[in-house]
Coordinates of C-alpha atoms in Angstrom, one line a residue:
M138 CA -24.6 9.4 -96.9
T139 CA -23.4 9.1 -93.3
A140 CA -21.1 6.1 -92.7
T141 CA -21.8 3.8 -89.9
I142 CA -19.4 4.2 -87.0
A143 CA -18.2 1.0 -85.5
P144 CA -18.0 0.6 -81.8
A145 CA -14.6 0.9 -80.3
L146 CA -13.7 -2.3 -78.7
A147 CA -11.6 -1.8 -75.3
P148 CA -8.0 -3.1 -75.5
E149 CA -8.9 -5.7 -72.9
D150 CA -11.5 -7.1 -75.0
L151 CA -9.2 -7.3 -78.2
D152 CA -6.5 -8.9 -76.0
R153 CA -9.1 -11.7 -74.8
L154 CA -10.3 -12.1 -78.5
T155 CA -6.7 -12.8 -79.6
S156 CA -6.0 -15.3 -76.7
A157 CA -9.2 -17.1 -77.5
A158 CA -8.3 -17.5 -81.2
A159 CA -4.8 -18.6 -80.1
L160 CA -6.1 -21.3 -77.9
I161 CA -8.1 -22.7 -80.7
G162 CA -5.4 -22.7 -83.2
A163 CA -2.9 -24.4 -80.8
G164 CA -5.5 -26.9 -79.2
D165 CA -7.6 -30.1 -80.0
T166 CA -9.8 -32.2 -77.4
D167 CA -7.2 -33.9 -75.8
S168 CA -4.8 -31.1 -75.2
V169 CA -7.6 -28.9 -73.8
L170 CA -8.8 -31.5 -71.4
A171 CA -5.1 -32.3 -70.4
A172 CA -4.5 -28.4 -69.8
A173 CA -7.9 -27.9 -68.0
M174 CA -7.8 -30.9 -65.9
P175 CA -4.2 -32.1 -65.4
S176 CA -5.0 -34.6 -62.6
L177 CA -7.0 -36.6 -65.2
G178 CA -5.5 -40.0 -65.9
T179 CA -4.7 -40.8 -69.4
A180 CA -7.5 -43.4 -69.5
E181 CA -10.0 -41.0 -68.1
R182 CA -8.9 -38.3 -70.7
T183 CA -9.2 -40.9 -73.4
A184 CA -12.7 -41.9 -72.4
L185 CA -13.7 -38.2 -72.4
T186 CA -12.2 -37.6 -75.8
R187 CA -14.2 -40.5 -77.1
Y188 CA -17.5 -39.0 -76.5
T189 CA -16.8 -35.2 -76.6
R190 CA -15.3 -32.8 -79.3
F191 CA -13.5 -29.5 -78.7
T192 CA -15.9 -27.2 -80.5
H193 CA -15.2 -23.7 -79.4
A194 CA -13.4 -21.2 -77.1
A195 CA -15.5 -18.3 -75.9
V196 CA -15.0 -14.6 -74.7
L197 CA -17.3 -12.0 -73.4
I198 CA -16.8 -8.6 -74.8
F199 CA -18.4 -5.2 -74.0
P200 CA -19.2 -2.9 -77.0
R201 CA -21.3 0.2 -76.2
T202 CA -23.7 -0.9 -78.8
F203 CA -24.2 -3.9 -81.3
D204 CA -24.3 -1.3 -84.1
G205 CA -21.4 -1.9 -86.5
L206 CA -19.9 -4.5 -84.2
R207 CA -19.7 -7.1 -87.0
E208 CA -18.1 -4.8 -89.3
E209 CA -15.5 -4.0 -86.8
L210 CA -14.7 -7.6 -86.2
T211 CA -14.4 -8.2 -89.8
H212 CA -11.9 -5.3 -90.1
L213 CA -9.9 -7.1 -87.3
G214 CA -9.9 -10.4 -89.4
V215 CA -12.7 -12.0 -87.4
R216 CA -15.5 -13.0 -89.8
V217 CA -18.6 -13.7 -87.8
G218 CA -22.2 -14.8 -88.8
A219 CA -25.5 -13.3 -87.8
M220 CA -26.0 -12.5 -84.0
T221 CA -28.2 -14.9 -82.0
P222 CA -29.7 -14.2 -78.7
S223 CA -27.7 -15.5 -75.6
V224 CA -30.1 -17.1 -73.0
V225 CA -27.8 -18.6 -70.4
V226 CA -25.1 -16.0 -70.4
R227 CA -27.7 -13.2 -70.1
D228 CA -29.4 -14.9 -67.1
R229 CA -26.2 -15.5 -65.5
L230 CA -25.2 -11.9 -65.6
S231 CA -28.8 -10.9 -64.5
A232 CA -28.6 -12.9 -61.4
R233 CA -24.8 -12.0 -60.8
Y234 CA -25.4 -8.3 -60.8
G235 CA -29.0 -7.9 -60.0
V236 CA -30.1 -6.5 -63.2
P237 CA -33.6 -7.5 -64.9
V238 CA -33.0 -9.8 -67.6
E239 CA -35.1 -7.3 -69.8
N240 CA -32.6 -4.6 -69.3
L241 CA -29.6 -6.8 -70.7
A242 CA -29.0 -7.3 -74.4
V243 CA -26.5 -10.2 -74.8
G244 CA -25.9 -11.7 -78.0
I245 CA -23.7 -14.5 -79.5
L246 CA -21.4 -14.3 -82.6
R247 CA -19.4 -17.1 -84.1
A248 CA -16.3 -17.1 -86.2
R249 CA -15.2 -20.3 -88.0
L250 CA -11.5 -21.2 -87.2
T251 CA -9.7 -24.6 -87.1
D252 CA -7.8 -26.3 -84.5
R253 CA -4.2 -27.6 -84.6
H254 CA -5.3 -30.5 -86.8
G255 CA -7.3 -28.4 -89.0
A256 CA -10.7 -29.6 -87.9
R257 CA -13.5 -27.0 -87.7
C258 CA -13.7 -25.0 -84.5
E259 CA -15.4 -21.8 -83.5
L260 CA -14.5 -18.6 -81.6
E261 CA -17.7 -17.8 -79.7
I262 CA -18.1 -14.1 -79.0
F263 CA -20.5 -13.2 -76.4
A264 CA -21.3 -9.4 -76.6
M265 CA -23.1 -7.5 -74.0
A266 CA -24.3 -4.1 -75.0
T267 CA -22.7 -1.9 -72.4
P268 CA -24.2 1.7 -71.7
E269 CA -22.2 3.7 -69.2
E270 CA -24.5 2.5 -66.4
F271 CA -23.3 -1.0 -66.9
D272 CA -19.5 -0.2 -67.0
H273 CA -19.2 -1.8 -63.5
I274 CA -20.3 -5.1 -65.0
A275 CA -17.6 -4.7 -67.8
A276 CA -14.9 -4.0 -65.3
D277 CA -15.7 -6.8 -63.0
E278 CA -16.2 -9.3 -65.8
R279 CA -13.0 -8.3 -67.6
L280 CA -11.2 -8.7 -64.3
H281 CA -12.5 -12.1 -63.5
G282 CA -13.4 -13.6 -66.7
R283 CA -16.2 -15.6 -65.4
E284 CA -17.9 -16.2 -68.9
N285 CA -14.8 -17.0 -70.8
H286 CA -14.5 -20.8 -71.4
F287 CA -13.7 -23.7 -73.6
A288 CA -16.3 -26.0 -74.7
L289 CA -16.8 -29.6 -75.4
A290 CA -19.7 -30.7 -77.7
V291 CA -21.4 -34.1 -76.8
P292 CA -22.3 -35.1 -80.6
H293 CA -24.5 -38.1 -79.7
A294 CA -25.9 -37.2 -76.3
D295 CA -28.5 -39.1 -74.4
P296 CA -29.4 -38.8 -70.8
V297 CA -27.3 -41.6 -69.4
L298 CA -24.2 -40.5 -71.4
L299 CA -24.6 -36.9 -70.5
S300 CA -25.1 -37.6 -66.7
G301 CA -22.0 -39.8 -66.9
L302 CA -19.9 -37.1 -68.4
R303 CA -21.2 -34.6 -66.0
T304 CA -20.2 -36.7 -63.1
A305 CA -16.9 -37.4 -64.7
V306 CA -16.1 -33.6 -65.0
S307 CA -17.5 -32.9 -61.6
T308 CA -14.7 -34.7 -59.8
R309 CA -12.1 -32.1 -61.2
M310 CA -14.1 -29.2 -61.6
L311 CA -17.2 -27.6 -59.7
P312 CA -20.7 -27.3 -61.4
D313 CA -21.3 -23.7 -62.3
G314 CA -24.8 -23.4 -63.7
G315 CA -26.2 -23.9 -67.1
G316 CA -29.5 -23.8 -68.9
Y317 CA -31.4 -24.8 -72.1
N318 CA -31.1 -22.5 -75.0
E319 CA -34.4 -22.8 -76.9
H320 CA -33.1 -20.8 -79.7
E321 CA -30.4 -23.6 -80.5
D322 CA -32.1 -26.5 -78.9
S323 CA -29.3 -27.2 -76.9
T324 CA -28.5 -28.2 -73.0
I325 CA -25.6 -26.4 -71.8
L326 CA -23.8 -27.3 -68.6
Y327 CA -20.9 -25.1 -67.0
F328 CA -18.1 -26.1 -64.8
R329 CA -15.3 -24.0 -63.2
D330 CA -12.2 -24.3 -61.4
A331 CA -11.5 -20.8 -60.0
Q332 CA -8.0 -22.0 -58.8
H333 CA -6.5 -22.9 -62.2
A334 CA -3.3 -21.0 -63.1
V335 CA -4.6 -20.2 -66.6
P336 CA -7.6 -18.2 -67.2
A337 CA -8.6 -19.6 -70.4
Y338 CA -9.2 -23.2 -68.8
R339 CA -11.2 -22.0 -65.6
R340 CA -14.3 -22.8 -67.2
L341 CA -15.7 -25.5 -69.3
E342 CA -19.1 -25.8 -71.2
L343 CA -20.6 -29.2 -72.1
I344 CA -23.1 -28.6 -74.7
S345 CA -25.5 -31.2 -76.2
A346 CA -28.2 -30.9 -78.8
G347 CA -31.6 -31.4 -77.3
R348 CA -33.5 -31.0 -73.9
F349 CA -32.3 -33.0 -70.8
P350 CA -34.2 -31.5 -68.0
Q351 CA -33.3 -34.1 -65.3
V352 CA -29.7 -33.8 -65.9
L353 CA -29.9 -30.0 -66.1
A354 CA -32.0 -29.8 -62.8
A355 CA -29.3 -31.9 -60.9
H356 CA -26.4 -29.7 -62.4
Q357 CA -28.2 -26.6 -61.3
R358 CA -29.0 -27.8 -57.9
E359 CA -25.2 -28.6 -57.4
S360 CA -24.3 -25.3 -58.9
A361 CA -26.0 -23.3 -56.2
A362 CA -23.4 -21.8 -54.0
G363 CA -25.0 -23.0 -50.7
T364 CA -26.1 -26.4 -51.7
R365 CA -23.1 -28.4 -51.0
L366 CA -22.2 -26.2 -47.7
L367 CA -25.7 -26.7 -46.4
G368 CA -25.2 -30.5 -46.9
L369 CA -22.0 -30.3 -45.0
M370 CA -23.4 -28.3 -42.3
T371 CA -26.3 -30.6 -41.7
G372 CA -24.0 -33.5 -41.8
A373 CA -24.8 -33.9 -38.0
W374 CA -28.3 -34.6 -38.8
A375 CA -27.4 -37.5 -40.9
T376 CA -25.3 -38.9 -38.1
Q377 CA -28.2 -38.7 -35.7
A378 CA -30.5 -40.2 -38.2
I379 CA -28.4 -43.1 -38.6
A380 CA -28.0 -43.5 -35.1
A381 CA -31.6 -43.4 -34.3
A382 CA -32.2 -46.0 -37.0
A383 CA -29.6 -48.2 -35.3
A384 CA -31.1 -47.6 -31.8
L385 CA -34.7 -48.4 -32.9
R386 CA -33.2 -51.5 -34.8
L387 CA -35.0 -50.3 -38.0
P388 CA -32.8 -52.4 -40.4
D389 CA -33.6 -55.6 -38.3
H390 CA -37.4 -54.8 -38.5
L391 CA -37.2 -53.9 -42.2
M392 CA -36.1 -57.6 -42.9
T393 CA -39.6 -58.8 -42.1
I394 CA -41.7 -55.7 -42.0
S395 CA -42.1 -52.9 -44.8
G396 CA -45.5 -51.0 -44.0
L397 CA -45.0 -47.8 -42.0
Q398 CA -47.9 -48.6 -39.6
A399 CA -46.5 -52.0 -38.7
L400 CA -42.9 -50.6 -38.2
A401 CA -44.2 -47.9 -35.8
A402 CA -46.0 -50.6 -33.7
E403 CA -42.9 -52.7 -33.7
T404 CA -40.5 -50.0 -32.7
G405 CA -42.9 -48.2 -30.3
A406 CA -42.4 -44.9 -32.4
D407 CA -44.8 -42.2 -33.4
R408 CA -46.0 -43.2 -36.9
D409 CA -45.7 -39.5 -38.5
A410 CA -42.2 -39.0 -36.9
L411 CA -41.0 -42.3 -37.9
G412 CA -42.3 -41.8 -41.6
R413 CA -40.3 -38.5 -41.6
L414 CA -37.2 -40.3 -40.4
L415 CA -37.7 -42.9 -42.9
R416 CA -37.9 -40.4 -45.7
Y417 CA -34.7 -38.8 -44.7
L418 CA -33.0 -42.1 -44.5
A419 CA -34.2 -42.8 -48.1
T420 CA -32.4 -39.6 -49.2
L421 CA -29.1 -41.1 -47.3
G422 CA -29.5 -44.2 -49.2
L423 CA -30.3 -46.5 -46.4
V424 CA -33.8 -47.5 -47.4
R425 CA -35.9 -47.3 -50.6
A426 CA -39.4 -45.8 -50.5
H427 CA -42.5 -47.4 -52.1
G428 CA -45.5 -45.3 -50.9
E429 CA -45.6 -46.1 -47.2
H430 CA -43.6 -49.2 -47.6
Y431 CA -39.8 -49.3 -47.2
L432 CA -37.1 -51.6 -48.2
L433 CA -33.7 -52.0 -46.9
T434 CA -30.7 -51.1 -49.1
D435 CA -27.4 -53.0 -49.2
M436 CA -25.9 -49.9 -47.3
G437 CA -28.8 -50.0 -44.8
A438 CA -28.2 -53.8 -44.2
L439 CA -24.6 -53.0 -42.9
L440 CA -26.6 -51.7 -39.7
R441 CA -28.3 -54.9 -39.1
S442 CA -27.3 -56.4 -35.6
D443 CA -27.4 -59.9 -36.8
V444 CA -24.8 -59.8 -39.7
E445 CA -21.2 -60.2 -39.6
G446 CA -19.3 -57.1 -39.6
S447 CA -22.4 -55.0 -38.6
L448 CA -21.6 -51.3 -38.4
R449 CA -24.5 -50.8 -35.8
P450 CA -22.0 -50.4 -32.8
L451 CA -20.3 -47.6 -34.8
A452 CA -23.4 -45.8 -35.5
L453 CA -24.3 -45.9 -31.9
M454 CA -20.8 -44.7 -30.8
Y455 CA -20.7 -41.9 -33.4
G456 CA -24.2 -40.7 -32.6
G457 CA -23.5 -41.1 -28.8
P458 CA -20.2 -40.2 -26.8
F459 CA -18.2 -39.1 -29.7
Y460 CA -21.1 -37.0 -31.2
Q461 CA -21.2 -35.2 -27.7
S462 CA -17.5 -34.6 -27.6
F463 CA -17.3 -33.5 -31.2
G464 CA -19.6 -30.6 -30.0
A465 CA -16.4 -29.3 -28.4
L466 CA -14.3 -29.4 -31.4
T467 CA -13.5 -25.6 -31.5
D468 CA -11.9 -26.0 -28.1
A469 CA -9.9 -28.8 -29.2
V470 CA -8.5 -26.7 -32.1
R471 CA -7.8 -23.9 -30.0
T472 CA -5.9 -25.7 -27.3
G473 CA -4.6 -28.7 -29.2
E474 CA -6.1 -30.9 -26.4
E475 CA -8.8 -33.6 -26.9
S476 CA -12.2 -32.5 -26.0
Y477 CA -13.6 -35.9 -25.0
A478 CA -12.0 -35.6 -21.6
K479 CA -13.4 -32.0 -21.0
V480 CA -16.7 -33.0 -21.9
F481 CA -16.8 -36.3 -19.9
G482 CA -14.3 -35.8 -17.2
A483 CA -11.8 -38.3 -18.3
H484 CA -9.9 -39.7 -21.2
H485 CA -12.3 -41.9 -23.4
F486 CA -10.2 -45.2 -22.5
K487 CA -10.8 -44.5 -18.8
H488 CA -14.4 -43.2 -19.1
M489 CA -15.5 -46.1 -21.1
A490 CA -13.7 -48.7 -19.1
A491 CA -15.4 -47.5 -16.2
D492 CA -18.9 -48.2 -17.7
P493 CA -19.5 -51.8 -18.7
V494 CA -22.2 -51.0 -21.3
L495 CA -20.0 -48.3 -22.9
A496 CA -16.9 -50.5 -22.8
E497 CA -18.7 -53.3 -24.6
L498 CA -20.0 -51.0 -27.2
F499 CA -16.6 -49.4 -27.9
H500 CA -15.1 -53.1 -28.1
Q501 CA -17.8 -53.9 -30.6
S502 CA -17.4 -50.7 -32.6
M503 CA -13.5 -51.5 -32.8
A504 CA -14.4 -55.0 -34.2
A505 CA -17.0 -53.5 -36.6
S506 CA -14.5 -53.0 -39.4
N507 CA -14.3 -56.7 -40.3
A508 CA -13.6 -55.9 -44.0
V509 CA -10.0 -54.9 -42.9
F510 CA -9.5 -57.9 -40.7
A511 CA -10.8 -60.4 -43.5
D512 CA -8.4 -58.8 -46.2
L513 CA -5.3 -59.0 -43.9
V514 CA -5.2 -62.7 -43.9
R515 CA -5.6 -62.6 -47.7
V516 CA -2.9 -60.2 -48.5
V517 CA -0.2 -61.0 -45.8
D518 CA 1.1 -64.6 -45.8
L519 CA 1.4 -65.7 -42.1
S520 CA 1.7 -69.4 -42.7
D521 CA 5.3 -69.5 -41.4
A522 CA 4.5 -67.8 -38.1
R523 CA 4.2 -70.2 -35.2
E524 CA 3.3 -67.3 -32.6
V525 CA 1.3 -64.4 -33.3
V526 CA 1.2 -61.8 -30.4
D527 CA -1.7 -59.2 -30.8
V528 CA -0.8 -56.1 -28.9
A529 CA -3.8 -54.2 -27.6
G530 CA -6.1 -56.2 -29.7
G531 CA -9.3 -55.3 -28.1
N532 CA -11.9 -58.2 -28.1
G533 CA -9.6 -60.4 -30.1
E534 CA -11.5 -60.0 -33.3
L535 CA -8.3 -59.9 -35.5
L536 CA -6.5 -62.5 -33.7
S537 CA -9.3 -64.9 -34.3
R538 CA -9.3 -64.2 -37.9
V539 CA -5.6 -64.7 -38.1
L540 CA -5.6 -68.0 -36.2
A541 CA -8.5 -69.3 -38.2
A542 CA -6.6 -68.6 -41.3
N543 CA -3.5 -70.2 -39.9
P544 CA -4.4 -73.5 -38.2
A545 CA -0.8 -74.2 -37.2
A546 CA -0.2 -70.9 -35.4
R547 CA -0.8 -70.1 -31.8
G548 CA -1.8 -66.7 -30.4
T549 CA -1.4 -64.3 -27.6
L550 CA -3.7 -61.4 -26.8
V551 CA -2.2 -58.6 -24.8
E552 CA -5.1 -56.4 -23.3
R553 CA -6.4 -54.9 -20.0
P554 CA -8.6 -57.0 -18.0
H555 CA -11.9 -55.5 -18.9
A556 CA -11.2 -56.1 -22.5
L557 CA -10.1 -59.6 -22.0
A558 CA -13.5 -60.7 -20.6
S559 CA -15.1 -59.8 -24.1
A560 CA -12.4 -61.4 -25.9
E561 CA -13.1 -64.9 -24.3
T562 CA -16.2 -65.1 -26.4
T563 CA -14.8 -63.8 -29.5
L564 CA -11.7 -66.3 -29.2
A565 CA -13.7 -69.4 -28.1
A566 CA -13.4 -71.1 -31.4
V567 CA -9.6 -70.9 -31.1
A568 CA -9.2 -71.2 -27.3
D569 CA -7.1 -74.1 -27.4
R570 CA -4.3 -72.3 -29.4
C571 CA -4.7 -68.6 -27.8
R572 CA -3.8 -67.4 -24.4
L573 CA -5.1 -64.0 -22.9
V574 CA -2.2 -61.8 -21.0
A575 CA -3.7 -59.0 -18.9
G576 CA -0.9 -56.1 -19.0
D577 CA -0.1 -52.6 -20.0
F578 CA 1.6 -52.8 -23.6
T579 CA 3.2 -49.5 -22.9
E580 CA 5.4 -51.2 -20.3
S581 CA 6.1 -54.6 -21.6
V582 CA 4.8 -57.5 -24.1
P583 CA 5.7 -61.1 -24.4
G584 CA 9.0 -61.8 -26.1
H585 CA 8.3 -65.1 -27.9
G586 CA 6.3 -64.1 -30.9
D587 CA 7.0 -64.5 -34.5
V588 CA 4.7 -61.8 -35.7
Y589 CA 3.5 -59.0 -33.6
L590 CA 0.1 -57.2 -34.7
L591 CA -0.4 -53.4 -33.6
S592 CA -3.9 -52.6 -35.2
R593 CA -5.1 -49.1 -34.8
V594 CA -3.1 -48.5 -31.8
L595 CA -0.3 -45.9 -32.7
H596 CA -2.9 -43.5 -33.9
D597 CA -4.3 -43.2 -30.4
W598 CA -0.9 -41.6 -29.2
D599 CA 1.4 -38.5 -29.9
D600 CA 4.8 -39.2 -31.4
E601 CA 6.6 -39.3 -28.0
Q602 CA 4.2 -42.0 -26.8
C603 CA 4.4 -43.8 -30.1
R604 CA 8.3 -43.9 -29.7
G605 CA 7.9 -45.3 -26.4
I606 CA 5.6 -48.0 -27.4
L607 CA 7.6 -49.0 -30.3
A608 CA 10.8 -49.1 -28.2
T609 CA 9.1 -51.4 -25.8
L610 CA 8.2 -53.6 -28.6
A611 CA 11.7 -53.5 -30.2
E612 CA 13.1 -54.6 -26.7
A613 CA 10.8 -57.5 -26.3
M614 CA 10.8 -59.0 -29.9
P615 CA 13.0 -61.7 -31.2
A616 CA 15.5 -60.7 -33.9
H617 CA 13.7 -62.6 -36.4
A618 CA 10.1 -61.4 -35.5
E619 CA 8.1 -59.0 -37.9
L620 CA 5.9 -56.1 -36.7
L621 CA 2.5 -55.4 -38.6
V622 CA 1.3 -52.0 -38.0
I623 CA -2.5 -51.5 -39.3
E624 CA -3.6 -47.9 -39.6
R625 CA -5.0 -45.2 -42.0
L626 CA -2.5 -43.3 -43.8
L627 CA -2.9 -39.7 -44.6
P628 CA -2.3 -39.1 -48.2
D629 CA 0.8 -36.9 -49.2
G630 CA -1.1 -35.1 -51.8
D631 CA -4.6 -33.8 -52.6
V632 CA -6.2 -37.3 -52.6
E633 CA -9.5 -38.0 -51.0
S634 CA -9.1 -40.3 -48.0
L635 CA -11.1 -41.2 -44.8
A636 CA -7.9 -40.7 -42.8
V637 CA -8.4 -36.8 -43.2
A638 CA -11.5 -36.9 -41.4
W639 CA -10.4 -39.5 -38.8
D640 CA -7.4 -37.4 -38.1
V641 CA -9.7 -34.6 -36.7
H642 CA -11.6 -37.4 -35.0
M643 CA -8.5 -38.3 -33.2
L644 CA -7.8 -34.8 -32.4
C645 CA -11.2 -34.4 -30.8
N646 CA -11.9 -37.6 -29.1
V647 CA -8.9 -39.4 -28.6
G648 CA -5.8 -37.0 -28.3
G649 CA -3.9 -38.8 -31.1
R650 CA -3.5 -38.4 -34.8
E651 CA -3.3 -40.1 -38.2
R652 CA 0.0 -40.0 -40.1
T653 CA 1.5 -40.4 -43.5
E654 CA 3.6 -43.3 -44.4
S655 CA 6.8 -41.3 -44.2
H656 CA 5.8 -40.2 -40.5
Y657 CA 5.5 -43.8 -39.6
R658 CA 8.6 -44.7 -41.5
A659 CA 10.5 -42.1 -39.4
L660 CA 8.9 -43.5 -36.1
L661 CA 9.7 -46.9 -36.8
A662 CA 13.2 -46.1 -37.7
G663 CA 13.7 -44.3 -34.4
A664 CA 12.9 -47.6 -32.6
G665 CA 15.1 -49.7 -34.7
F666 CA 12.7 -51.0 -37.3
E667 CA 12.8 -50.8 -41.0
L668 CA 9.6 -50.6 -43.0
T669 CA 9.8 -53.2 -45.7
A670 CA 6.3 -53.0 -47.3
T671 CA 3.0 -51.0 -47.4
I672 CA 0.0 -52.9 -48.4
A673 CA -3.4 -51.3 -49.0
L674 CA -6.4 -52.8 -47.3
P675 CA -10.1 -51.7 -47.4
L676 CA -11.4 -48.4 -45.9
D677 CA -8.3 -46.5 -46.8
T678 CA -6.4 -48.6 -44.2
Y679 CA -2.9 -50.0 -44.8
V680 CA -0.6 -52.6 -43.2
L681 CA 2.9 -51.7 -42.6
R682 CA 5.4 -54.5 -42.5
A683 CA 8.4 -53.8 -40.5
S684 CA 11.5 -55.6 -39.4
R685 CA 14.0 -55.2 -36.8
V686 CA 17.3 -53.6 -38.1
T687 CA 20.3 -56.0 -37.5
G688 CA 22.3 -54.8 -34.5
T689 CA 19.6 -52.7 -32.8
A690 CA 18.5 -53.8 -29.3

């Protein structure tokens, strides 16, 4: 009788089996989450631990055949149960290497182990039968370990819970496919972090008993390599769709009209084309569709022209002149010079000042961030100020709010003449306590203020010009006066912030830049100011409170 010859496992496969078993023995749910996603806060990790359980670590190996594989694993001290077919991994390998699924034999073997607390955990072994013609697959997979992962089970999954967990993990790891395993009645969601320093934590599997087709469909869509990139590349389409909605005053009309036919008649638009635009706006979250009727969402309502803080001017500005100049961003990156001046023949301040309609749109767009202005008077106590000087304050929107919140204070708005014409209307309610001063703030500012406001000004200029502006202020300000600088701050680390995109906008359209807190601190110190506090405002904006350093000019 001839004995069965067990397949020889390659040393690389044996090493990965050993590493996966060691991971299980030293880990638990909390520790693997902490290792895989170190940026997770304690509260987030605790929440994930509450709803998931570390259930196994997985490794993909490449025996020549399945014959004798269980016996060899047993000889190595790894006792496994019967092999079951692997659907998800087989399909992923098929798609990755262009091999028909019927030509691939992939199975799953499971060995019962325990985690650091003695709780049951499994070593999941994916095995692909690897004749010589598939050696290139084995070599590539051993190099990159794309199917090796750790797994979290969701014991009591439902669509809402699974969707929420998927979203939470997606903030730290990228969706990486998945599927439904009919042999085990389980839905599988994979995530990956190709940059993780430890291979064992580069992939995560969420596994839930049952079928969740909608969650899986969303996950697979986001897993497609080009989905996110295509969404980013077509961002210009969204900009123009929003600008078109603003130009047609769709948000205004949707307050009283919902039917497509009536909307087309009211806006003078082609019915079919308007329907296509509205369908796209629905995917952007600005409207909700009900057949051929449309309802305005809260986000879409921000584009109404009749609401305080309307963002309609910004939509027209970003879809208009700034959109045109952004088309020359490549040139701005190559030269380090703003593209707006090259597209329109003049810096945007001069270009817009020469066109009354465009100048008014610009000042309206600057005043559109009312959420920032509203919070300033809430988070900064200016009740002791008797004179507030708003330097380059546009149409006076910020100063009007400061004076309204501080009835005992008087105000001075320093701006160029064309801006002051618009400010007269904005400041009408506080006109008896406010004076308008025409002038160039880069050359001089009034010297009688208690508080000086410099809102979204410094980011328009390079460092040398900022130093000059701050020096002019330092020379004019009384010793007791305080300077409030309002700007977006670039994050010091890998933190999402609107300032990052606005920094490119400043490069392209203005010639300035956004800066970190430490950068502003250095600029202020160079002009004789000390940064005393940094207070967060909405829209990733901050107020930097600065005082004159004793003994400086």
